[in-house]
CSV table of C-alpha atoms and ligand atoms in Angstrom, one decimal:
chain,number,residue,atom,x,y,z
O,30,MET,CA,0.0,0.0,0.0
O,31,HIS,CA,1.3,3.4,-0.9
O,32,VAL,CA,1.5,6.0,1.9
O,33,ARG,CA,-1.0,8.2,0.0
O,34,ASP,CA,-3.5,5.4,-0.2
O,35,ALA,CA,-3.1,4.6,3.5
O,36,VAL,CA,-3.6,8.3,4.3
O,37,HIS,CA,-6.7,8.5,2.1
O,38,THR,CA,-8.5,5.3,3.2
O,39,LYS,CA,-7.6,5.0,6.9
O,40,ARG,CA,-10.6,5.2,9.3
O,41,ALA,CA,-10.9,5.0,13.0
O,42,ILE,CA,-11.8,1.5,14.0
O,43,ARG,CA,-13.4,0.9,17.4
O,44,GLU,CA,-14.7,-2.7,17.2
O,45,PHE,CA,-12.1,-5.4,17.1
O,46,SER,CA,-11.9,-9.2,16.4
O,47,PRO,CA,-10.8,-11.2,19.5
O,48,THR,CA,-7.8,-12.5,17.5
O,49,PRO,CA,-4.5,-11.4,19.1
O,50,LEU,CA,-2.1,-9.3,17.0
O,51,ARG,CA,0.6,-11.2,15.2
O,52,GLU,CA,3.9,-10.4,16.9
O,53,ASP,CA,5.4,-9.1,13.6
O,54,ASP,CA,2.5,-6.8,13.1
O,55,MET,CA,2.9,-5.4,16.6
O,56,THR,CA,6.6,-4.9,16.1
O,57,ALA,CA,6.1,-3.1,12.8
O,58,ILE,CA,3.6,-0.7,14.4
O,59,LEU,CA,6.0,0.1,17.3
O,60,GLU,CA,8.8,0.5,14.8
O,61,ALA,CA,6.7,3.1,13.0
O,62,GLY,CA,6.5,5.0,16.2
O,63,ARG,CA,10.2,4.6,16.9
O,64,ARG,CA,11.1,6.0,13.5
O,65,ALA,CA,9.0,9.2,13.9
O,66,HIS,CA,10.7,12.5,13.7
O,67,SER,CA,10.8,14.9,16.6
O,68,ALA,CA,12.0,18.4,17.4
O,69,LYS,CA,15.8,18.3,17.7
O,70,ASN,CA,15.4,14.5,17.5
O,71,PHE,CA,14.6,14.6,21.3
O,72,GLN,CA,12.2,11.5,21.0
O,73,ARG,CA,10.6,12.5,24.3
O,74,TRP,CA,8.3,9.5,24.5
O,75,GLY,CA,7.8,6.0,25.8
O,76,PHE,CA,5.2,3.5,24.6
O,77,VAL,CA,3.6,1.2,27.1
O,78,VAL,CA,2.1,-1.8,25.3
O,79,VAL,CA,-0.8,-3.5,27.0
O,80,GLN,CA,-2.2,-6.8,25.9
O,81,ASP,CA,-3.5,-8.2,29.3
O,82,ARG,CA,-7.3,-8.3,29.0
O,83,GLU,CA,-7.9,-7.1,32.6
O,84,ARG,CA,-5.6,-4.2,32.2
O,85,LEU,CA,-7.2,-3.3,28.9
O,86,ALA,CA,-10.6,-3.3,30.6
O,87,ALA,CA,-9.3,-1.1,33.3
O,88,LEU,CA,-7.8,1.3,30.7
O,89,SER,CA,-11.2,1.5,29.0
O,90,THR,CA,-12.6,3.4,32.0
O,91,LEU,CA,-10.0,6.2,31.9
O,92,GLY,CA,-12.3,8.6,29.9
O,93,PRO,CA,-15.8,8.9,28.6
O,94,TRP,CA,-14.7,7.8,25.1
O,95,CYS,CA,-12.1,5.1,26.0
O,96,GLY,CA,-14.6,2.2,25.7
O,97,HIS,CA,-13.0,0.7,22.6
O,98,VAL,CA,-9.8,-0.1,24.5
O,99,ALA,CA,-11.6,-2.9,26.3
O,100,GLY,CA,-12.0,-4.9,23.0
O,101,ALA,CA,-8.7,-4.1,21.5
O,102,ALA,CA,-6.0,-6.7,20.9
O,103,ALA,CA,-3.5,-4.2,22.3
O,104,ALA,CA,-3.3,-0.7,23.5
O,105,VAL,CA,-0.3,1.5,23.3
O,106,ALA,CA,-0.2,4.2,25.9
O,107,LEU,CA,1.8,7.2,24.6
O,108,VAL,CA,3.8,8.6,27.6
O,109,THR,CA,5.7,11.9,27.5
O,110,PRO,CA,7.0,14.4,29.9
O,111,ASP,CA,4.0,16.4,31.3
O,112,PRO,CA,3.1,18.9,28.5
O,113,HIS,CA,1.3,21.0,31.2
O,114,ALA,CA,4.4,21.4,33.3
O,115,GLU,CA,5.7,25.0,33.5
O,116,GLY,CA,7.9,25.8,30.5
O,117,ALA,CA,7.0,22.5,28.7
O,118,SER,CA,7.4,22.8,25.0
O,119,LEU,CA,4.4,22.5,22.6
O,120,SER,CA,6.7,20.3,20.5
O,121,ILE,CA,6.1,17.4,23.0
O,122,THR,CA,2.6,17.0,21.7
O,123,TRP,CA,3.4,17.9,18.2
O,124,ASP,CA,6.0,15.2,18.1
O,125,LEU,CA,3.7,12.6,19.7
O,126,GLY,CA,0.9,13.2,17.2
O,127,GLY,CA,3.4,12.4,14.4
O,128,ALA,CA,4.5,9.2,16.1
O,129,ALA,CA,0.9,8.2,16.7
O,130,ALA,CA,-0.1,8.9,13.1
O,131,GLN,CA,2.8,6.8,11.8
O,132,MET,CA,1.8,3.8,14.0
O,133,MET,CA,-1.8,4.0,12.9
O,134,LEU,CA,-1.0,4.3,9.2
O,135,VAL,CA,1.4,1.3,9.3
O,136,ALA,CA,-1.2,-0.6,11.2
O,137,TRP,CA,-3.7,0.2,8.4
O,138,GLU,CA,-1.3,-1.1,5.8
O,139,LEU,CA,-1.1,-4.4,7.7
O,140,GLY,CA,-4.9,-4.7,8.0
O,141,VAL,CA,-4.9,-3.6,11.7
O,142,GLY,CA,-7.5,-1.1,12.8
O,143,SER,CA,-6.8,1.6,15.4
O,144,CYS,CA,-8.3,4.4,17.3
O,145,PRO,CA,-7.1,7.0,19.8
O,146,ALA,CA,-8.6,7.2,23.3
O,147,THR,CA,-8.2,10.4,25.3
O,148,VAL,CA,-7.2,9.9,28.9
O,149,TYR,CA,-9.1,12.0,31.5
O,150,GLN,CA,-8.2,10.2,34.7
O,151,GLN,CA,-4.5,10.9,34.9
O,152,ALA,CA,-3.8,9.6,38.4
O,153,ARG,CA,-5.6,6.3,37.7
O,154,ALA,CA,-3.7,6.0,34.4
O,155,ARG,CA,-0.4,6.4,36.2
O,156,GLU,CA,-1.4,3.8,38.7
O,157,LEU,CA,-2.4,1.3,36.1
O,158,LEU,CA,0.6,1.9,33.8
O,159,GLY,CA,3.3,2.6,36.4
O,160,TYR,CA,5.0,5.6,34.8
O,161,PRO,CA,6.8,8.2,37.0
O,162,SER,CA,4.9,11.2,38.4
O,163,ASP,CA,6.6,13.8,36.0
O,164,MET,CA,5.3,11.8,33.0
O,165,HIS,CA,1.9,12.1,31.4
O,166,CYS,CA,-0.3,10.0,29.1
O,167,GLU,CA,-2.8,12.1,27.1
O,168,VAL,CA,-3.7,9.5,24.6
O,169,MET,CA,-3.7,5.7,24.3
O,170,LEU,CA,-4.1,3.9,20.9
O,171,SER,CA,-6.3,0.8,20.5
O,172,PHE,CA,-5.1,-1.7,17.9
O,173,GLY,CA,-6.7,-4.9,16.6
O,174,TYR,CA,-7.9,-6.6,13.5
O,175,PRO,CA,-11.4,-5.1,12.7
O,176,ALA,CA,-14.4,-7.1,13.9
O,177,ASP,CA,-15.8,-6.4,10.4
O,178,PRO,CA,-13.0,-6.9,7.8
O,179,GLU,CA,-15.0,-4.9,5.3
O,180,ALA,CA,-14.2,-1.8,7.5
O,181,LEU,CA,-10.7,-1.8,5.9
O,182,THR,CA,-12.1,-1.3,2.3
O,183,ARG,CA,-15.3,0.7,3.0
O,184,PRO,CA,-15.4,3.9,1.0
O,185,ASN,CA,-14.9,7.2,2.9
O,186,ARG,CA,-17.9,8.7,4.5
O,187,VAL,CA,-19.3,11.6,2.3
O,188,GLY,CA,-18.5,14.8,4.1
O,189,GLY,CA,-16.1,13.1,6.5
O,190,ARG,CA,-13.5,15.8,5.9
O,191,ARG,CA,-13.8,19.4,5.0
O,192,PRO,CA,-13.1,20.1,1.3
O,193,LEU,CA,-9.7,21.5,0.3
O,194,ASP,CA,-11.2,24.8,-0.8
O,195,GLU,CA,-12.5,25.4,2.7
O,196,LEU,CA,-9.1,25.1,4.3
O,197,ILE,CA,-6.5,26.2,1.8
O,198,HIS,CA,-5.5,29.8,1.7
O,199,HIS,CA,-3.2,31.0,-1.1
O,200,GLU,CA,-0.4,33.4,-0.2
O,201,THR,CA,-2.2,35.0,2.8
O,202,TRP,CA,-5.2,34.0,5.0
O,203,THR,CA,-7.4,36.7,3.5
O,204,GLU,CA,-6.5,36.6,-0.2
O,205,GLY,CA,-6.8,34.0,-2.9
O,206,ARG,CA,-9.6,31.8,-1.6
E,309,FMN,C1,-6.3,13.7,19.6
E,309,FMN,C2,-7.4,12.7,19.3
E,309,FMN,C3,-8.1,12.2,20.4
E,309,FMN,C4,-9.1,11.3,20.1
E,309,FMN,N1,-9.8,10.7,21.2
E,309,FMN,C5,-10.8,9.8,20.9
E,309,FMN,C6,-11.4,9.1,22.0
E,309,FMN,O1,-11.2,9.4,23.2
E,309,FMN,N2,-12.3,8.1,21.7
E,309,FMN,C7,-12.6,7.8,20.4
E,309,FMN,O2,-13.4,6.9,20.2
E,309,FMN,N3,-12.0,8.4,19.4
E,309,FMN,C8,-11.1,9.4,19.6
E,309,FMN,N4,-10.4,10.0,18.6
E,309,FMN,C9,-10.8,9.6,17.2
E,309,FMN,C10,-11.5,10.6,16.4
E,309,FMN,O3,-12.9,10.7,16.8
E,309,FMN,C11,-11.5,10.2,14.9
E,309,FMN,O4,-10.1,10.3,14.5
E,309,FMN,C12,-12.3,11.2,14.0
E,309,FMN,O5,-13.6,11.1,14.3
E,309,FMN,C13,-12.1,10.8,12.5
E,309,FMN,O6,-12.5,9.5,12.3
E,309,FMN,P1,-12.4,8.9,10.8
E,309,FMN,O7,-10.9,8.9,10.5
E,309,FMN,O8,-12.9,7.5,10.9
E,309,FMN,O9,-13.2,9.7,9.9
E,309,FMN,C14,-9.4,10.9,18.8
E,309,FMN,C15,-8.7,11.4,17.7
E,309,FMN,C16,-7.7,12.3,18.0
E,309,FMN,C17,-6.8,12.9,16.9
C-alpha cells in the first residue's frame, strides 16, 4: 500500500476481532512510532504496550470515550514528559501526534485497525501503567484486526473531511480563496 492510499483510506476502527495481534504486526507498528521525527530529535516518549485483558478493561474506564480499548487486541499508551508542566514545549505533543499517526498508518497497511482514546483520569492511568509522576499519558491507541474486515475497504464517509477549498489559503489568510 502506498502512503498516499493509507492516508486517504484510513478510518478510526473501534470494534475489534478477538484475534491477538501477530507479533510481527505489533513490532512493525511500534517500529513506525520509533522512527517518527521529533523536534531536535529529542524523542521524548515511551510507549507502554498492554495486551493483558484485565488491564485493557481497566484502561477503557479512563475517559468517557475510551470504551473501545476494552475490546482491542493491544493498547499502546503514549507517555511523554508532562506537557502541562511549567515551561514545557508545545513540540512534545506535536511530536507525539506524528508518532501516533505513523503507528496507525502502518497498522492500516497491515490490516490492523486503530483508534485514539483520550485519557481523562491521569492519576488512575499512572497507577495502572506505572510511569513516573513527572510523565503524562494524554492518549492511548487501540489496535486490533477489525471485527468487520470490510471496514478496511469501505469507501470514505461523504462529508467526513472538510473540502480543500475550505481550508486552503493562497499566499495569505485573507486573499486568494
Ligand atoms: C487527539 C485525538 C483524540 C481522540 N480521542 C478519541 C477518544 O477518546 N475516543 C474515540 O473513540 N475516538 C477518539 N479519537 C478519534 C476521532 O474521533 C477520529 O479520529 C475522528 O472522528 C475521525 O475519524 P475517521 O478517520 O474514521 O473519519 C481521537 C482522535 C484524536 C486525533
